[in-house]
Amino acid sequence: MANTQTFQRLAPPGRGAMAAKRLFDIVCAACGLVVLSPLFLITALAVGLTSPGGILFCQERIGLGGKPFIIYKFRTMRKENSGLKITASGDDRITPVGRILRKTKLDELPQLFNVLRGDMSFVGPRPEVQEYTDLYTEEQRQVFLVRPGITGVASIRYRNENDLLAASDDPNRTYIQEILPEKLRLDLSYIPRAGVVQDIALIFETLAVVIRG
């Protein structure tokens, strides 16, 4: 994704806006962990009892300031997988319970802990593995100006990303050359507008997308 053209540098969001955004994240994540605790338990049991392996999937991603952190998800794949960083629809590594969790986005619930820890925000650019962030141009690396999010502009637009990858003869190439650059463009467009009001709107849009399926 090399690009030597000049580009407009984005100013980091203001301290006041980021402080309000962080407070919103902490309050909502704490409340979510309490209110959704029964759902956490049910999901954990479903994952643990239907396939061998741990309940959680943990992976290093790159976040705020280009620093690595460990992201948490409910495990949706069999323990013995190929190590591929992307997943297409119909991937035989996905467990039956995992398909349900992915469709309903319940596999993302443990990221509430990431939000509470300060690794992530509810809304922001989706964090990628270093294998992909090493390919970013200087312009694209501006996504590291804000915390990565559970959802965001690109996450909503590419909610059916797995279907696009399934239709490709080379999913990894398609992701790197076609999907990822567009996702980064969308995520960069969010940064100047980052704040509580925009986040609330995107959270409701995400919920609507999940409900519609």
CSV table of C-alpha atoms in Angstrom, one decimal:
chain,number,residue,atom,x,y,z
A,1,MET,CA,0.0,0.0,0.0
A,2,ALA,CA,2.9,2.3,-0.7
A,3,ASN,CA,2.1,5.9,-1.5
A,4,THR,CA,4.6,8.7,-1.8
A,5,GLN,CA,2.1,11.4,-2.5
A,6,THR,CA,1.7,14.3,-0.1
A,7,PHE,CA,-1.3,14.2,2.3
A,8,GLN,CA,-3.1,16.4,4.8
A,9,ARG,CA,-2.0,15.6,8.3
A,10,LEU,CA,-4.8,15.2,10.8
A,11,ALA,CA,-4.6,17.1,14.1
A,12,PRO,CA,-5.1,14.8,17.1
A,13,PRO,CA,-8.6,15.3,18.7
A,14,GLY,CA,-8.7,17.9,21.4
A,15,ARG,CA,-8.0,16.9,25.0
A,16,GLY,CA,-11.5,17.9,26.2
A,17,ALA,CA,-13.2,15.7,23.5
A,18,MET,CA,-10.9,12.8,24.3
A,19,ALA,CA,-11.4,13.1,28.1
A,20,ALA,CA,-15.2,13.1,27.6
A,21,LYS,CA,-14.9,10.1,25.2
A,22,ARG,CA,-12.8,8.2,27.7
A,23,LEU,CA,-15.2,8.9,30.5
A,24,PHE,CA,-18.1,7.7,28.3
A,25,ASP,CA,-16.1,4.5,27.5
A,26,ILE,CA,-15.4,3.8,31.2
A,27,VAL,CA,-18.9,4.3,32.4
A,28,CYS,CA,-20.5,2.3,29.5
A,29,ALA,CA,-18.0,-0.5,29.7
A,30,ALA,CA,-18.4,-0.9,33.5
A,31,CYS,CA,-22.2,-0.9,33.2
A,32,GLY,CA,-22.1,-3.3,30.3
A,33,LEU,CA,-19.9,-5.8,32.2
A,34,VAL,CA,-22.4,-5.8,35.0
A,35,VAL,CA,-25.6,-5.9,33.0
A,36,LEU,CA,-24.3,-8.4,30.5
A,37,SER,CA,-22.7,-10.7,33.0
A,38,PRO,CA,-25.4,-13.4,32.5
A,39,LEU,CA,-24.8,-13.3,28.8
A,40,PHE,CA,-21.0,-13.6,29.3
A,41,LEU,CA,-21.6,-16.7,31.4
A,42,ILE,CA,-23.9,-18.3,28.9
A,43,THR,CA,-21.6,-17.6,26.0
A,44,ALA,CA,-18.6,-18.8,27.9
A,45,LEU,CA,-20.3,-22.1,28.7
A,46,ALA,CA,-21.5,-22.5,25.1
A,47,VAL,CA,-17.9,-22.0,23.8
A,48,GLY,CA,-16.3,-24.2,26.4
A,49,LEU,CA,-18.7,-27.1,26.2
A,50,THR,CA,-19.0,-27.4,22.4
A,51,SER,CA,-15.4,-27.5,21.3
A,52,PRO,CA,-12.0,-28.2,22.9
A,53,GLY,CA,-9.7,-25.2,23.7
A,54,GLY,CA,-9.8,-22.1,25.8
A,55,ILE,CA,-12.9,-19.9,26.1
A,56,LEU,CA,-11.1,-16.7,25.0
A,57,PHE,CA,-9.1,-15.9,21.9
A,58,CYS,CA,-6.3,-13.5,22.6
A,59,GLN,CA,-4.2,-11.9,20.0
A,60,GLU,CA,-1.7,-9.0,19.8
A,61,ARG,CA,-3.0,-6.0,17.9
A,62,ILE,CA,-1.6,-2.5,17.3
A,63,GLY,CA,-3.4,0.4,19.0
A,64,LEU,CA,-3.0,4.0,20.2
A,65,GLY,CA,0.3,5.4,19.3
A,66,GLY,CA,1.3,2.3,17.3
A,67,LYS,CA,1.7,0.4,20.6
A,68,PRO,CA,0.8,-3.3,20.8
A,69,PHE,CA,-1.9,-4.7,23.2
A,70,ILE,CA,-3.7,-7.9,23.6
A,71,ILE,CA,-7.3,-8.0,22.3
A,72,TYR,CA,-9.9,-10.4,23.8
A,73,LYS,CA,-12.7,-12.2,22.0
A,74,PHE,CA,-14.8,-15.3,22.7
A,75,ARG,CA,-13.1,-18.1,20.7
A,76,THR,CA,-15.1,-18.9,17.5
A,77,MET,CA,-12.6,-21.2,15.9
A,78,ARG,CA,-11.2,-24.7,16.5
A,79,LYS,CA,-8.0,-24.7,18.5
A,80,GLU,CA,-6.1,-26.3,15.6
A,81,ASN,CA,-6.2,-23.5,12.9
A,82,SER,CA,-4.0,-22.5,10.1
A,83,GLY,CA,-2.8,-19.3,11.6
A,84,LEU,CA,-4.4,-17.1,8.9
A,85,LYS,CA,-5.1,-13.6,10.1
A,86,ILE,CA,-8.4,-13.2,8.2
A,87,THR,CA,-11.5,-15.3,8.1
A,88,ALA,CA,-13.9,-15.8,5.2
A,89,SER,CA,-17.5,-17.0,5.4
A,90,GLY,CA,-17.7,-20.7,5.2
A,91,ASP,CA,-14.2,-21.1,6.8
A,92,ASP,CA,-14.2,-24.7,8.2
A,93,ARG,CA,-12.1,-23.5,11.2
A,94,ILE,CA,-15.2,-21.8,12.6
A,95,THR,CA,-17.2,-23.8,15.1
A,96,PRO,CA,-21.0,-24.1,14.9
A,97,VAL,CA,-21.3,-21.9,18.1
A,98,GLY,CA,-18.7,-19.6,16.6
A,99,ARG,CA,-20.8,-18.9,13.6
A,100,ILE,CA,-23.7,-17.7,15.8
A,101,LEU,CA,-21.3,-15.6,17.9
A,102,ARG,CA,-19.8,-14.0,14.8
A,103,LYS,CA,-23.2,-13.3,13.2
A,104,THR,CA,-24.5,-11.6,16.4
A,105,LYS,CA,-21.2,-10.0,17.2
A,106,LEU,CA,-21.3,-11.6,20.7
A,107,ASP,CA,-17.7,-12.8,20.2
A,108,GLU,CA,-16.7,-9.1,20.7
A,109,LEU,CA,-18.1,-8.9,24.2
A,110,PRO,CA,-14.8,-9.5,26.0
A,111,GLN,CA,-13.5,-6.3,24.4
A,112,LEU,CA,-15.4,-4.5,27.1
A,113,PHE,CA,-12.4,-5.4,29.3
A,114,ASN,CA,-10.1,-3.8,26.7
A,115,VAL,CA,-12.2,-0.7,26.8
A,116,LEU,CA,-12.1,-0.6,30.6
A,117,ARG,CA,-8.3,-1.1,30.6
A,118,GLY,CA,-7.8,1.8,28.1
A,119,ASP,CA,-6.6,-0.4,25.2
A,120,MET,CA,-9.7,0.4,23.2
A,121,SER,CA,-12.7,2.6,22.8
A,122,PHE,CA,-16.3,1.7,21.9
A,123,VAL,CA,-15.8,3.5,18.6
A,124,GLY,CA,-12.6,3.9,16.6
A,125,PRO,CA,-10.5,2.4,13.9
A,126,ARG,CA,-10.5,-1.4,14.0
A,127,PRO,CA,-7.1,-2.7,15.3
A,128,GLU,CA,-5.1,-4.8,13.0
A,129,VAL,CA,-2.2,-7.3,13.6
A,130,GLN,CA,1.3,-6.0,13.0
A,131,GLU,CA,1.6,-8.0,9.8
A,132,TYR,CA,-0.9,-5.5,8.3
A,133,THR,CA,0.1,-2.3,10.1
A,134,ASP,CA,3.6,-2.7,8.8
A,135,LEU,CA,2.2,-2.1,5.4
A,136,TYR,CA,0.5,1.2,6.3
A,137,THR,CA,1.6,4.4,4.6
A,138,GLU,CA,2.5,7.4,6.7
A,139,GLU,CA,-0.9,8.8,6.0
A,140,GLN,CA,-2.7,5.6,7.0
A,141,ARG,CA,-0.7,5.4,10.3
A,142,GLN,CA,-2.7,8.4,11.5
A,143,VAL,CA,-5.3,5.9,12.6
A,144,PHE,CA,-3.0,5.5,15.7
A,145,LEU,CA,-4.0,9.0,16.8
A,146,VAL,CA,-7.0,7.6,18.6
A,147,ARG,CA,-7.8,4.4,20.5
A,148,PRO,CA,-9.0,1.5,18.3
A,149,GLY,CA,-12.7,0.6,18.6
A,150,ILE,CA,-15.0,-2.3,19.0
A,151,THR,CA,-17.0,-0.7,16.1
A,152,GLY,CA,-16.5,2.2,13.8
A,153,VAL,CA,-17.2,3.7,10.4
A,154,ALA,CA,-15.3,1.0,8.5
A,155,SER,CA,-16.6,-1.8,10.7
A,156,ILE,CA,-20.2,-0.8,9.8
A,157,ARG,CA,-19.5,-0.4,6.1
A,158,TYR,CA,-17.6,-3.7,5.9
A,159,ARG,CA,-19.9,-5.7,8.2
A,160,ASN,CA,-20.1,-8.4,5.4
A,161,GLU,CA,-16.4,-8.4,4.9
A,162,ASN,CA,-16.2,-12.2,5.4
A,163,ASP,CA,-18.5,-12.7,2.4
A,164,LEU,CA,-16.3,-10.6,0.2
A,165,LEU,CA,-13.3,-12.6,1.3
A,166,ALA,CA,-15.1,-15.9,0.6
A,167,ALA,CA,-15.7,-14.8,-3.0
A,168,SER,CA,-12.0,-14.2,-3.6
A,169,ASP,CA,-9.5,-16.7,-5.0
A,170,ASP,CA,-6.9,-15.1,-2.7
A,171,PRO,CA,-8.5,-13.7,0.4
A,172,ASN,CA,-5.3,-12.3,1.9
A,173,ARG,CA,-4.4,-10.4,-1.3
A,174,THR,CA,-8.0,-9.1,-1.6
A,175,TYR,CA,-7.9,-7.9,2.0
A,176,ILE,CA,-4.5,-6.2,1.7
A,177,GLN,CA,-5.0,-4.6,-1.7
A,178,GLU,CA,-8.7,-3.8,-1.8
A,179,ILE,CA,-10.5,-3.9,1.5
A,180,LEU,CA,-7.9,-2.7,4.0
A,181,PRO,CA,-7.0,0.6,2.2
A,182,GLU,CA,-10.7,1.5,2.0
A,183,LYS,CA,-11.3,0.6,5.6
A,184,LEU,CA,-8.4,2.9,6.6
A,185,ARG,CA,-9.8,5.7,4.5
A,186,LEU,CA,-13.1,5.4,6.3
A,187,ASP,CA,-11.4,5.2,9.7
A,188,LEU,CA,-9.3,8.3,9.0
A,189,SER,CA,-12.5,10.2,8.1
A,190,TYR,CA,-13.7,9.5,11.7
A,191,ILE,CA,-10.8,11.1,13.5
A,192,PRO,CA,-11.6,14.8,13.0
A,193,ARG,CA,-15.1,14.0,14.3
A,194,ALA,CA,-14.1,11.8,17.2
A,195,GLY,CA,-16.2,12.5,20.3
A,196,VAL,CA,-19.1,11.3,22.4
A,197,VAL,CA,-21.9,12.6,20.1
A,198,GLN,CA,-20.4,10.9,17.0
A,199,ASP,CA,-19.7,7.7,19.0
A,200,ILE,CA,-23.3,7.4,20.2
A,201,ALA,CA,-24.6,7.8,16.7
A,202,LEU,CA,-22.2,5.1,15.4
A,203,ILE,CA,-23.1,2.8,18.3
A,204,PHE,CA,-26.8,3.0,17.5
A,205,GLU,CA,-26.0,2.5,13.8
A,206,THR,CA,-24.0,-0.7,14.8
A,207,LEU,CA,-26.9,-2.0,16.9
A,208,ALA,CA,-29.3,-1.4,14.0
A,209,VAL,CA,-27.0,-3.3,11.6
A,210,VAL,CA,-26.7,-6.3,14.0
A,211,ILE,CA,-30.5,-6.4,14.6
A,212,ARG,CA,-31.2,-6.4,10.9
A,213,GLY,CA,-28.6,-9.2,10.5
